[in-house]
Amino acid sequence: MQLLLQVCARVLLGVTCLAGFCRAQDFQVPAVASAGDEANISTAGSGKATFYLIGPGVSRKSEVNLGESIHLQAQDTRTAGDYLAIVCSSTCRSAGFYVSAAKPASLTFLVHPSRVPVAQSDAVSGVALAFDQFHNLILHSLTVNFQLTAGNASLLSRQVPTQNGAAWFRALSGKSAGLLQVTAAVDELSARRAVQQVASDPCNLRITGQRTKTGITVQSEPVRDCAGNPVPDGTIVTFTATDANGKSSVDAPIKRGIAQAQMLAFGAASISAASGVVMGNEVRVGAQ
Amino acid sequence: MKFALPITLVVLTVALMVAGLVWTGHAGGTVGIAAGSAMYGLTPKADTPEHALANLLADAQRRNWDRAYADISKTSDVDESSFIQDWIGSNGGLRSFSSLEGFDSRPMHITNDEAQMRVRLHWTTPVGPIEDVRDFHLIKEGDVWKTVWPKVQIPSVPAQVVPVTYLRWDLVTGGAADEWGSKNVDAPHVRIISMNAVDSAEGAVVMGEVVNEDTIPAFVNVNAALVDGVGNAIDQENSFDKIAHILLPKQVTPYRIDFPTISLKSVKNVRMDVKATLVPASADPVIGVMNQKVESDVQGKSILHGDLLNESGQTVNIPHVVASFYDNNGKVVWVADGYVDRALLPQSSEPFAVEIPRSLAGKVQNFHVVVNQYSLGRS
């Protein structure tokens, strides 16, 4: 609604000026203004005038004395963007000025994903946006320093200038499972995010079987991915035993790196294992 | 004279009512005996195997246990409490929440002293109607027939301590005051690894398998939309209970989506969509599926049967089996499911069976079974 009023006011004043009701009225708007800074608009002449200020977050009317400075308070210019100043006495005159964002006060940092398998190219991405203390997006170019560290090792350090307020990166995930710290910094400001690097699919899934009184105990060797990271506990390994009585299968979760299951097979049995779409070796266990 | 017609009508009505109550058992069709009589004291004398069995089942249906127990032969190796438990279930199993809606029976073999009867028991359960086929042996004791009740195998679990050291995953969600941009944990990554659409007797069926590729548990649901030649959606359904919804990391589940009354002839495309959300879960209990075998039952149907073995220390109240069947190319040709009506006690086993359609039985070369478990007091 406020925006609509501003637009209407600008249009009306513009039409009024174009119709010849605006005549020269000397005043000087600030050449450079920063959000939240106080500013002065100098005027020339004498007598009373009406001053209008229309901006992204303000719409103000006041009586001023020509020849004196018009003081803009900090709250008038909190929002960055285009402002229009209009001074009307017998005639009206307008001038526009731009209020830019103040210095960076906060950094919004989005990192995706929160969890990533190791050794995946272009798997981690992040975007940083700098804002001033009034939550104005800082559009002028800043340099954002992105750092990715896993443990004590630095995986990436890159300085990226912002474009239209945003800076971003894309990187491959590390080779070790664990926490990946991702930091974005602008001057003294920094924001930190964590990405969990997890083991990839199991690699070289190997199992052994041993006959017991109650059947066959089958267990895997420590389950690791191709980079040697232990596959997280709780991951399902499906053991399948086939003997003369049919097929038996157990979805066994990995516990302390090893999956183990008890199979009811009394004759000679062949046992295989799979985890997700990854197949393991097959072993044969003789009859009881 | 003026009372003759009303009196005749009243007498005729009463006669028909009595006849209806007494001979209800004979009105169930050509080979069956319908559910028992509607009024106490009017059950027919058990002078035939059909009457004897109908009396027993009607008493069981009414939960008149003393009368039902009196209907079985003294030679039965079962006490009354075990007999009752056989009917009403225990330990929060599916049978505990079921009731016998009806039954129909037909004789298999009858001599002067012995009879073999096959009964279809129609149960109403929280998971839908379930049909149970049982064979009963009856013998003649004096001038009445009695049912020989088979020995009830109630699992006996010795007192023991079963340590549970499997993982469980808890979920902590971010609060409302979190900084913008810090965001929450990503949803689990799941993938449909196979899909097959076929026409069945009941309509179109879309089935396949889904894998949880992530390192965290996922609650999974598969949706499918059938699309016609001009791109309009004909119907949209989901896998409902024909899937193992909670998938642990790297676990694979079959899914089946039914589109009743729709033929694939009118379908040009199938849009698949798998939804996965992060949920708290536990890796316990572990349930083994033992002695799986496809065989023909007494009715000539192809049945995959086996035993579920609870390897943990926790009672699984309602086990649910979902099986995928593959052809010789490894393609999923059918997915079937079945509930086990008895609770799966710790360290004990219960049989299960799922049916394979007759038209597909010849194609099935391999199968994979997963077990859903519902436990009271756990979500």
XYZ file of C-alpha atoms in Angstrom:
667
model
C 0.000 0.000 0.000
C 2.861 2.315 0.942
C 4.598 1.545 -2.333
C 1.418 2.302 -4.233
C 1.103 5.700 -2.514
C 4.718 6.486 -3.336
C 4.228 5.656 -6.969
C 1.040 7.737 -7.145
C 2.773 10.673 -5.469
C 5.701 10.497 -7.901
C 3.408 10.329 -10.884
C 1.285 13.266 -9.694
C 4.296 15.413 -8.919
C 5.919 14.515 -12.221
C 2.765 15.450 -14.121
C 2.514 18.698 -12.170
C 6.102 19.626 -13.017
C 5.681 18.734 -16.659
C 2.568 20.908 -16.825
C 4.713 23.945 -15.986
C 3.821 24.348 -12.360
C 7.377 23.517 -11.343
C 9.782 26.260 -11.707
C 13.409 26.591 -10.772
C 13.930 26.255 -7.066
C 17.602 25.732 -6.248
C 18.411 22.929 -3.884
C 21.182 20.406 -3.693
C 20.635 16.729 -2.817
C 23.485 14.623 -1.372
C 25.752 13.206 -4.059
C 26.556 10.156 -1.944
C 24.346 8.846 0.813
C 24.579 5.749 2.877
C 21.711 3.980 4.588
C 21.156 5.162 8.119
C 23.374 8.212 7.719
C 22.069 11.680 8.433
C 22.176 14.002 5.435
C 21.444 17.593 4.486
C 19.734 19.077 1.470
C 20.802 22.656 0.906
C 18.272 25.105 -0.493
C 18.551 28.591 -1.976
C 16.123 31.488 -1.924
C 13.884 32.734 0.814
C 10.478 32.190 2.182
C 8.473 29.154 3.164
C 8.323 25.989 1.103
C 6.949 22.525 1.359
C 9.401 19.646 1.275
C 8.474 16.151 0.174
C 10.728 13.109 0.569
C 9.698 9.913 -1.131
C 11.828 6.819 -0.822
C 11.594 3.000 -0.555
C 10.860 3.161 3.151
C 9.722 6.687 3.726
C 7.129 9.177 2.552
C 7.397 12.509 4.328
C 6.093 16.049 4.012
C 7.351 19.043 6.020
C 7.460 22.832 5.970
C 10.930 24.245 5.389
C 12.529 27.675 5.088
C 14.260 28.260 1.790
C 17.875 29.191 2.225
C 18.303 26.753 5.101
C 19.437 23.176 4.944
C 16.834 20.446 5.143
C 18.024 17.882 7.609
C 17.387 14.225 6.782
C 17.426 12.111 9.914
C 18.988 8.655 10.054
C 15.613 6.960 10.145
C 14.628 8.679 6.873
C 17.334 6.877 4.933
C 17.361 3.447 6.547
C 16.274 1.722 3.373
C 18.657 1.683 0.441
C 17.329 2.702 -2.969
C 16.167 5.642 -5.069
C 14.820 8.687 -3.252
C 12.992 11.698 -4.657
C 13.203 15.114 -2.941
C 10.675 17.799 -3.940
C 10.612 21.391 -2.794
C 7.535 23.469 -3.573
C 6.908 27.126 -2.872
C 5.302 29.094 -5.691
C 6.845 26.515 -7.956
C 8.056 22.954 -7.448
C 11.362 21.397 -8.179
C 12.500 17.832 -7.684
C 15.771 15.945 -7.574
C 16.565 12.297 -7.091
C 19.383 10.705 -5.168
C 20.462 7.210 -4.339
C 21.005 5.832 -0.875
C 23.324 2.865 -0.945
C 23.521 0.111 1.651
C 25.726 0.735 4.664
C 28.750 -1.355 5.527
C 28.241 -5.120 5.919
C 26.707 -6.112 9.219
C 25.488 -9.627 8.613
C 26.198 -12.427 6.227
C 23.589 -14.903 5.097
C 25.194 -18.107 3.993
C 23.298 -20.961 2.352
C 25.128 -24.249 1.892
C 23.758 -27.318 0.160
C 23.538 -30.209 0.889
C 23.680 -30.840 4.606
C 24.962 -34.345 3.959
C 27.115 -35.514 1.075
C 28.904 -38.709 0.083
C 32.685 -38.394 -0.155
C 34.540 -37.797 -3.419
C 31.607 -36.426 -5.394
C 32.356 -33.694 -7.896
C 30.460 -30.402 -7.648
C 28.654 -31.851 -4.683
C 28.879 -28.939 -2.251
C 27.617 -25.512 -3.137
C 27.202 -22.332 -1.177
C 25.982 -18.798 -1.707
C 26.689 -15.789 0.508
C 24.730 -12.532 0.631
C 25.910 -9.554 2.660
C 23.452 -7.233 4.371
C 23.931 -4.006 6.301
C 22.525 -3.384 9.754
C 19.216 -2.284 8.252
C 18.885 -5.534 6.261
C 19.676 -3.868 2.954
C 21.326 -6.217 0.479
C 24.739 -4.791 -0.329
C 24.838 -4.519 -4.101
C 28.245 -3.013 -4.586
C 31.010 -5.517 -5.069
C 32.479 -7.141 -1.975
C 35.003 -9.912 -1.788
C 33.808 -13.030 0.000
C 36.391 -15.484 1.194
C 35.084 -19.074 1.098
C 36.964 -21.723 3.037
C 36.266 -25.442 3.231
C 38.101 -27.424 5.886
C 37.803 -31.044 6.889
C 39.592 -31.749 10.143
C 42.777 -29.750 9.914
C 43.031 -30.001 6.143
C 41.979 -27.117 3.964
C 40.032 -28.363 0.958
C 39.302 -25.034 -0.650
C 40.081 -21.369 -0.135
C 38.631 -19.040 -2.721
C 38.008 -15.317 -2.893
C 34.909 -14.523 -4.869
C 33.582 -11.012 -5.637
C 29.857 -10.546 -5.219
C 27.731 -9.945 -8.273
C 24.447 -8.162 -7.677
C 24.900 -8.864 -4.005
C 25.670 -12.572 -4.146
C 28.822 -14.658 -4.249
C 28.856 -18.416 -4.654
C 31.043 -21.449 -5.033
C 30.798 -25.069 -6.040
C 33.255 -27.699 -4.857
C 33.839 -31.401 -4.759
C 33.429 -33.200 -1.458
C 36.479 -34.436 0.404
C 37.769 -37.971 0.578
C 37.262 -38.537 4.287
C 33.978 -38.963 6.078
C 33.364 -36.454 8.825
C 32.415 -32.873 9.332
C 33.156 -30.404 6.567
C 33.343 -26.848 7.875
C 32.345 -24.250 5.327
C 33.071 -20.631 6.127
C 32.229 -17.451 4.278
C 33.928 -14.253 5.423
C 33.665 -10.598 4.461
C 36.117 -8.411 6.368
C 35.527 -9.239 10.034
C 32.179 -10.848 9.342
C 31.960 -14.578 8.934
C 29.322 -17.285 8.820
C 29.996 -20.943 9.332
C 28.033 -23.963 8.167
C 28.675 -27.672 8.558
C 28.236 -30.363 5.942
C 28.333 -33.982 7.003
C 30.546 -35.950 4.664
C 29.434 -39.568 4.743
C 30.861 -42.749 3.323
C 29.844 -43.612 -0.200
C 28.466 -46.988 -1.321
C 30.163 -50.052 0.139
C 33.086 -51.338 -1.886
C 34.472 -54.881 -1.889
C 31.757 -56.215 0.395
C 33.140 -59.497 1.700
C 31.495 -62.001 3.997
C 32.421 -65.172 5.867
C 30.155 -67.919 7.139
C 30.547 -70.375 9.943
C 28.341 -73.283 10.853
C 26.958 -73.340 14.376
C 24.623 -75.668 16.269
C 21.625 -73.586 15.319
C 22.498 -72.861 11.698
C 25.038 -70.584 10.117
C 26.519 -67.425 11.517
C 27.436 -65.126 8.693
C 29.258 -61.863 9.056
C 30.861 -59.266 6.904
C 34.362 -57.956 7.055
C 34.494 -54.297 8.091
C 32.355 -52.576 5.496
C 34.083 -49.637 3.818
C 33.575 -47.494 0.764
C 36.073 -47.312 -2.086
C 37.947 -44.486 -0.331
C 38.362 -46.604 2.790
C 35.802 -44.832 4.943
C 33.787 -47.107 7.225
C 30.164 -47.280 6.120
C 27.980 -45.843 8.923
C 26.504 -48.154 11.506
C 22.872 -48.920 10.815
C 23.428 -49.438 7.101
C 21.609 -52.558 5.962
C 23.471 -55.558 4.570
C 21.155 -58.228 3.188
C 22.432 -61.771 3.671
C 20.808 -64.482 1.581
C 21.380 -68.180 2.168
C 20.126 -70.760 -0.291
C 19.953 -74.428 0.643
C 17.726 -77.416 -0.078
C 14.975 -76.009 2.167
C 14.734 -72.835 0.181
C 16.051 -69.353 0.631
C 16.600 -67.453 3.861
C 17.377 -63.767 4.069
C 18.149 -61.316 6.829
C 18.423 -57.535 6.563
C 21.157 -56.991 9.136
C 22.263 -53.499 10.164
C 25.963 -52.815 10.427
C 27.085 -52.614 14.021
C 30.577 -51.391 14.875
C 31.478 -51.641 11.224
C 30.372 -55.244 10.788
C 27.069 -56.793 9.777
C 26.205 -60.145 11.290
C 23.242 -62.499 11.038
C 22.131 -65.917 12.113
C 20.733 -68.058 9.284
C 18.652 -71.202 9.729
C 20.229 -73.492 7.156
C 21.159 -77.038 8.045
C 22.199 -78.406 4.685
C 24.982 -77.151 2.455
C 24.199 -73.550 1.696
C 25.518 -70.788 -0.496
C 25.395 -67.363 1.088
C 25.582 -64.006 -0.633
C 25.417 -60.421 0.567
C 24.235 -57.120 -0.835
C 23.994 -53.584 0.455
C 21.691 -51.376 -1.564
C 22.576 -52.092 -5.175
C 26.094 -53.292 -4.345
C 26.694 -57.038 -4.366
C 29.254 -58.821 -2.213
C 30.999 -62.144 -2.572
C 29.346 -65.547 -2.239
C 30.486 -68.228 0.197
C 29.547 -71.879 0.528
C 29.081 -73.517 3.891
C 28.943 -77.300 4.122
C 26.184 -79.357 5.687
C 25.933 -79.858 9.424
C -64.081 -67.190 9.038
C -62.840 -63.619 9.132
C -59.916 -64.710 11.415
C -58.873 -67.584 9.215
C -56.605 -65.600 6.911
C -54.741 -63.651 9.653
C -54.279 -66.823 11.710
C -52.969 -68.636 8.665
C -50.551 -65.836 7.907
C -49.270 -65.697 11.502
C -48.791 -69.450 11.654
C -47.039 -69.450 8.286
C -44.777 -66.580 9.338
C -43.782 -68.287 12.595
C -43.185 -71.537 10.762
C -40.943 -69.839 8.229
C -39.023 -68.016 10.977
C -38.373 -71.256 12.840
C -37.414 -73.009 9.636
C -35.069 -70.169 8.780
C -33.374 -70.307 12.161
C -33.005 -74.057 12.205
C -31.865 -74.533 8.630
C -29.685 -71.482 8.233
C -26.690 -73.737 7.694
C -28.131 -75.155 4.522
C -28.660 -71.831 2.842
C -25.063 -71.011 2.100
C -24.826 -72.182 -1.500
C -24.052 -75.363 -3.242
C -20.952 -76.453 -1.448
C -20.764 -74.210 1.570
C -22.311 -73.884 4.951
C -23.121 -70.327 5.833
C -22.343 -68.717 9.160
C -24.138 -70.334 12.090
C -27.621 -69.925 13.386
C -28.867 -66.653 14.737
C -30.336 -67.775 18.031
C -29.056 -69.762 20.971
C -30.552 -73.136 21.484
C -31.544 -73.511 17.889
C -28.333 -74.939 16.482
C -28.968 -78.128 14.606
C -27.884 -81.385 16.176
C -24.383 -82.338 15.063
C -25.605 -85.393 13.225
C -23.551 -84.594 10.139
C -19.976 -83.280 9.816
C -21.360 -80.109 8.210
C -23.641 -79.433 11.177
C -20.938 -80.208 13.700
C -18.457 -77.865 12.111
C -21.058 -75.159 11.572
C -22.038 -75.366 15.258
C -18.417 -75.054 16.324
C -17.678 -72.118 14.056
C -20.910 -70.346 14.966
C -20.112 -70.684 18.664
C -16.596 -69.423 18.053
C -17.984 -66.540 16.042
C -20.231 -65.600 18.978
C -17.291 -66.099 21.340
C -19.321 -68.649 23.256
C -16.180 -70.482 24.246
C -17.643 -73.064 26.600
C -20.064 -74.292 23.939
C -17.397 -74.132 21.259
C -14.986 -76.120 23.384
C -17.744 -78.650 24.034
C -18.088 -79.019 20.252
C -14.589 -80.399 19.836
C -13.596 -83.989 20.328
C -12.222 -85.211 23.642
C -9.355 -86.670 21.655
C -8.185 -83.163 20.797
C -4.822 -82.386 22.330
C -5.772 -78.917 23.506
C -7.019 -77.347 26.717
C -9.743 -74.705 26.735
C -7.453 -71.731 27.332
C -5.181 -72.719 24.441
C -8.243 -73.315 22.271
C -9.564 -69.838 23.089
C -6.145 -68.279 22.519
C -6.040 -69.969 19.122
C -9.182 -68.033 18.206
C -8.656 -64.680 19.834
C -4.909 -64.376 19.546
C -2.550 -62.914 22.101
C 0.323 -60.485 22.623
C -1.362 -57.769 20.589
C -1.239 -59.745 17.357
C -3.512 -59.012 14.424
C -5.886 -61.794 15.504
C -6.449 -59.916 18.782
C -8.020 -57.099 16.786
C -9.953 -59.323 14.383
C -13.365 -60.881 14.435
C -14.765 -63.806 12.519
C -17.245 -62.332 10.087
C -18.296 -65.537 8.413
C -17.220 -68.875 7.084
C -18.032 -71.373 4.451
C -16.992 -74.969 4.308
C -17.029 -77.897 1.982
C -16.364 -81.543 2.560
C -13.134 -82.983 1.237
C -13.641 -86.548 2.303
C -16.376 -88.186 4.373
C -16.745 -91.746 5.596
C -19.123 -93.182 8.203
C -16.780 -92.302 11.072
C -14.434 -89.615 9.793
C -14.596 -86.500 7.712
C -12.179 -83.960 6.328
C -13.621 -80.470 5.862
C -12.069 -77.389 4.305
C -13.213 -74.059 5.739
C -12.737 -70.530 4.503
C -12.738 -68.235 7.503
C -13.557 -64.627 6.691
C -11.966 -62.288 9.233
C -12.476 -58.582 9.581
C -9.268 -56.918 10.700
C -7.905 -53.382 11.066
C -5.886 -53.946 7.882
C -8.871 -55.102 5.847
C -10.635 -58.407 5.309
C -8.464 -61.491 5.524
C -9.387 -64.959 4.364
C -7.938 -67.964 6.120
C -8.284 -71.475 4.719
C -8.122 -74.312 7.252
C -8.692 -78.032 7.041
C -10.507 -79.746 9.927
C -10.682 -83.381 10.841
C -13.974 -84.612 12.326
C -14.838 -87.915 13.906
C -18.104 -89.492 14.937
C -18.487 -89.983 18.689
C -21.684 -91.897 19.379
C -24.370 -90.327 17.258
C -22.770 -86.885 16.981
C -19.817 -85.556 15.050
C -17.018 -83.711 16.790
C -14.125 -81.696 15.454
C -10.645 -82.841 16.366
C -8.844 -79.641 17.224
C -5.182 -79.691 16.275
C -2.568 -79.097 18.926
C -2.027 -75.391 19.361
C 1.613 -74.419 19.045
C 1.991 -71.419 21.300
C 5.564 -70.134 21.299
C 7.083 -70.295 24.712
C 9.810 -67.766 25.251
C 12.090 -68.468 28.194
C 12.927 -65.613 30.535
C 16.100 -64.004 29.317
C 17.855 -60.729 28.849
C 18.478 -59.762 25.237
C 20.873 -56.819 24.970
C 19.909 -54.333 22.284
C 22.838 -52.398 20.925
C 21.565 -51.485 17.496
C 21.498 -47.912 16.360
C 18.538 -45.676 16.568
C 18.187 -42.324 14.896
C 16.558 -39.393 16.645
C 15.526 -36.274 14.854
C 16.206 -32.774 16.146
C 14.612 -30.042 14.112
C 15.757 -26.450 14.150
C 13.818 -23.936 16.193
C 11.858 -21.002 14.840
C 14.523 -18.575 16.058
C 17.180 -20.084 13.805
C 19.162 -17.750 11.664
C 17.911 -17.519 8.117
C 20.219 -19.503 5.874
C 21.263 -22.043 8.493
C 18.467 -24.407 7.296
C 17.589 -27.884 8.438
C 18.786 -31.376 7.590
C 18.166 -32.457 4.001
C 15.548 -35.087 3.248
C 16.916 -38.594 2.688
C 17.924 -39.495 -0.832
C 15.896 -42.427 -2.157
C 15.682 -43.776 -5.684
C 13.326 -45.958 -7.675
C 15.548 -48.708 -9.042
C 12.919 -50.561 -11.034
C 9.401 -50.058 -12.325
C 7.040 -52.284 -14.243
C 3.431 -51.700 -15.240
C 1.139 -54.624 -15.998
C -2.522 -55.377 -16.450
C -3.993 -57.716 -13.875
C -7.450 -59.137 -13.302
C -8.256 -56.241 -10.946
C -6.857 -53.488 -13.143
C -3.538 -51.840 -13.871
C -0.677 -52.410 -11.467
C 2.543 -50.406 -11.208
C 5.300 -52.048 -9.191
C 9.017 -52.094 -8.647
C 11.634 -51.439 -6.012
C 12.987 -48.428 -4.134
C 16.347 -48.082 -2.389
C 17.365 -45.698 0.352
C 20.736 -44.462 -0.918
C 21.337 -42.269 2.085
C 22.955 -42.849 5.447
C 19.861 -41.945 7.452
C 16.451 -43.627 7.716
C 13.674 -42.540 5.408
C 9.895 -42.738 5.440
C 9.062 -43.549 1.847
C 5.901 -43.395 -0.212
C 5.679 -43.964 -3.947
C 3.042 -42.203 -6.036
C 2.135 -42.915 -9.621
C -0.071 -41.079 -12.081
C -1.387 -42.707 -15.238
C -1.425 -40.330 -18.189
C -3.398 -40.755 -21.410
C -2.364 -39.926 -24.958
C -3.117 -36.212 -24.687
C -1.295 -35.768 -21.402
C -4.281 -35.813 -19.066
C -3.977 -37.677 -15.786
C -6.324 -40.662 -15.746
C -5.767 -41.607 -12.137
C -3.313 -41.110 -9.332
C -2.641 -43.582 -6.546
C 0.056 -44.385 -3.982
C 1.672 -47.505 -2.644
C -0.404 -47.390 0.595
C 0.593 -50.493 2.584
C 2.208 -52.370 -0.299
C 5.649 -51.077 0.659
C 8.011 -51.087 3.632
C 7.610 -47.428 4.505
C 10.585 -47.051 6.835
C 13.783 -47.784 4.996
C 17.085 -47.947 6.813
C 20.241 -46.895 4.933
C 20.802 -48.978 1.769
C 17.623 -50.981 2.368
C 15.540 -52.008 -0.628
C 11.765 -52.398 -0.588
C 9.276 -53.547 -3.188
C 6.259 -51.332 -3.867
C 2.981 -51.922 -5.636
C 0.400 -49.377 -6.724
C -3.019 -50.636 -7.780
C -5.303 -48.852 -10.224
C -8.565 -50.801 -9.990
C -10.760 -50.897 -13.082
C -8.162 -49.168 -15.292
C -6.623 -50.927 -18.263
C -3.134 -50.093 -19.497
C -4.539 -49.897 -23.031
C -5.750 -46.383 -22.243
C -2.448 -45.366 -20.658
C 0.305 -43.646 -22.607
C 2.661 -42.741 -19.809
C 3.205 -43.358 -16.104
C 4.555 -40.541 -13.932
C 6.405 -41.804 -10.881
C 7.179 -39.794 -7.798
C 8.879 -40.994 -4.648
C 8.511 -38.963 -1.474
C 11.010 -39.407 1.332
C 11.029 -37.729 4.707
C 13.469 -37.998 7.541
C 12.037 -39.872 10.518
C 13.326 -41.231 13.793
C 13.902 -44.966 13.457
C 15.566 -47.932 15.051
C 17.606 -50.716 13.521
C 15.979 -53.072 16.009
C 14.236 -55.517 15.742
C 15.965 -57.617 13.124
C 13.605 -60.118 11.508
C 14.987 -62.954 9.426
C 12.952 -64.502 6.637
C 13.762 -68.187 6.705
C 13.023 -71.194 4.495
C 11.397 -69.192 1.713
C 10.016 -71.446 -0.957
C 7.463 -71.225 -3.732
C 5.165 -74.245 -3.702
C 1.655 -75.183 -4.712
C -0.849 -75.442 -1.893
C -3.715 -77.916 -1.598
C -5.864 -75.708 -3.804
C -3.254 -75.631 -6.544
C -2.278 -72.018 -5.934
C 1.350 -70.934 -6.055
C 2.339 -69.742 -2.636
C 5.562 -68.235 -1.363
C 5.843 -69.373 2.202
C 8.482 -69.312 4.877
C 9.106 -68.417 8.487
C 9.742 -65.070 10.088
C 12.366 -65.258 12.793
C 12.513 -62.469 15.326
C 16.206 -62.217 16.175
C 15.729 -59.448 18.714
C 14.314 -59.157 22.203
C 11.228 -57.190 21.283
C 7.755 -58.475 20.454
C 6.591 -57.584 16.962
C 2.825 -57.380 17.259
C 1.834 -57.301 13.612
C 4.427 -58.554 11.123
C 3.734 -57.638 7.506
C 5.501 -59.285 4.607
C 6.060 -57.606 1.238
C 7.588 -59.752 -1.496
C 8.830 -58.933 -4.974
C 8.992 -61.640 -7.619
C 11.459 -61.552 -10.515
C 11.554 -63.245 -13.890
C 14.704 -64.787 -15.330
C 15.897 -61.336 -16.477
C 15.697 -59.943 -12.961
C 12.651 -57.865 -13.807
C 10.032 -57.401 -11.103
C 6.916 -59.163 -12.407
C 4.791 -59.076 -9.288
C 4.670 -57.686 -5.763
C 2.477 -59.283 -3.122
C 2.002 -58.769 0.569
C 0.469 -60.518 3.530
C -0.082 -59.972 7.212
C 0.807 -62.523 9.849
C -2.061 -62.779 12.296
C -0.010 -63.823 15.296
C 2.513 -61.700 17.155
C 6.162 -62.494 16.587
C 7.661 -63.065 20.009
C 11.349 -62.496 20.749
C 13.655 -65.221 19.453
C 10.712 -67.126 17.966
C 9.312 -67.699 14.510
C 5.924 -67.567 12.783
C 4.995 -68.888 9.354
C 3.898 -66.578 6.566
C 2.490 -67.097 3.091
C 1.796 -64.835 0.126
C 0.036 -65.851 -3.044
C 1.395 -65.520 -6.576
C -1.188 -65.044 -9.330
C -1.672 -68.198 -11.353
C -0.803 -66.412 -14.596
C 2.604 -65.344 -13.278
C 3.590 -68.417 -11.335
C 5.475 -69.893 -14.287
C 7.522 -66.747 -14.827
C 8.793 -66.368 -11.287
C 12.445 -67.297 -10.983
C 13.464 -65.445 -7.857
C 11.983 -63.366 -5.070
C 12.901 -60.920 -2.322
C 11.009 -60.529 0.922
C 11.053 -57.590 3.318
C 9.261 -57.390 6.627
C 7.374 -54.429 7.990
C 6.863 -54.478 11.697
C 4.223 -52.769 13.765
C 4.762 -52.808 17.500
C 2.326 -51.458 20.039
C 3.620 -48.378 21.794
C 6.050 -47.567 18.996
C 5.288 -45.424 16.031
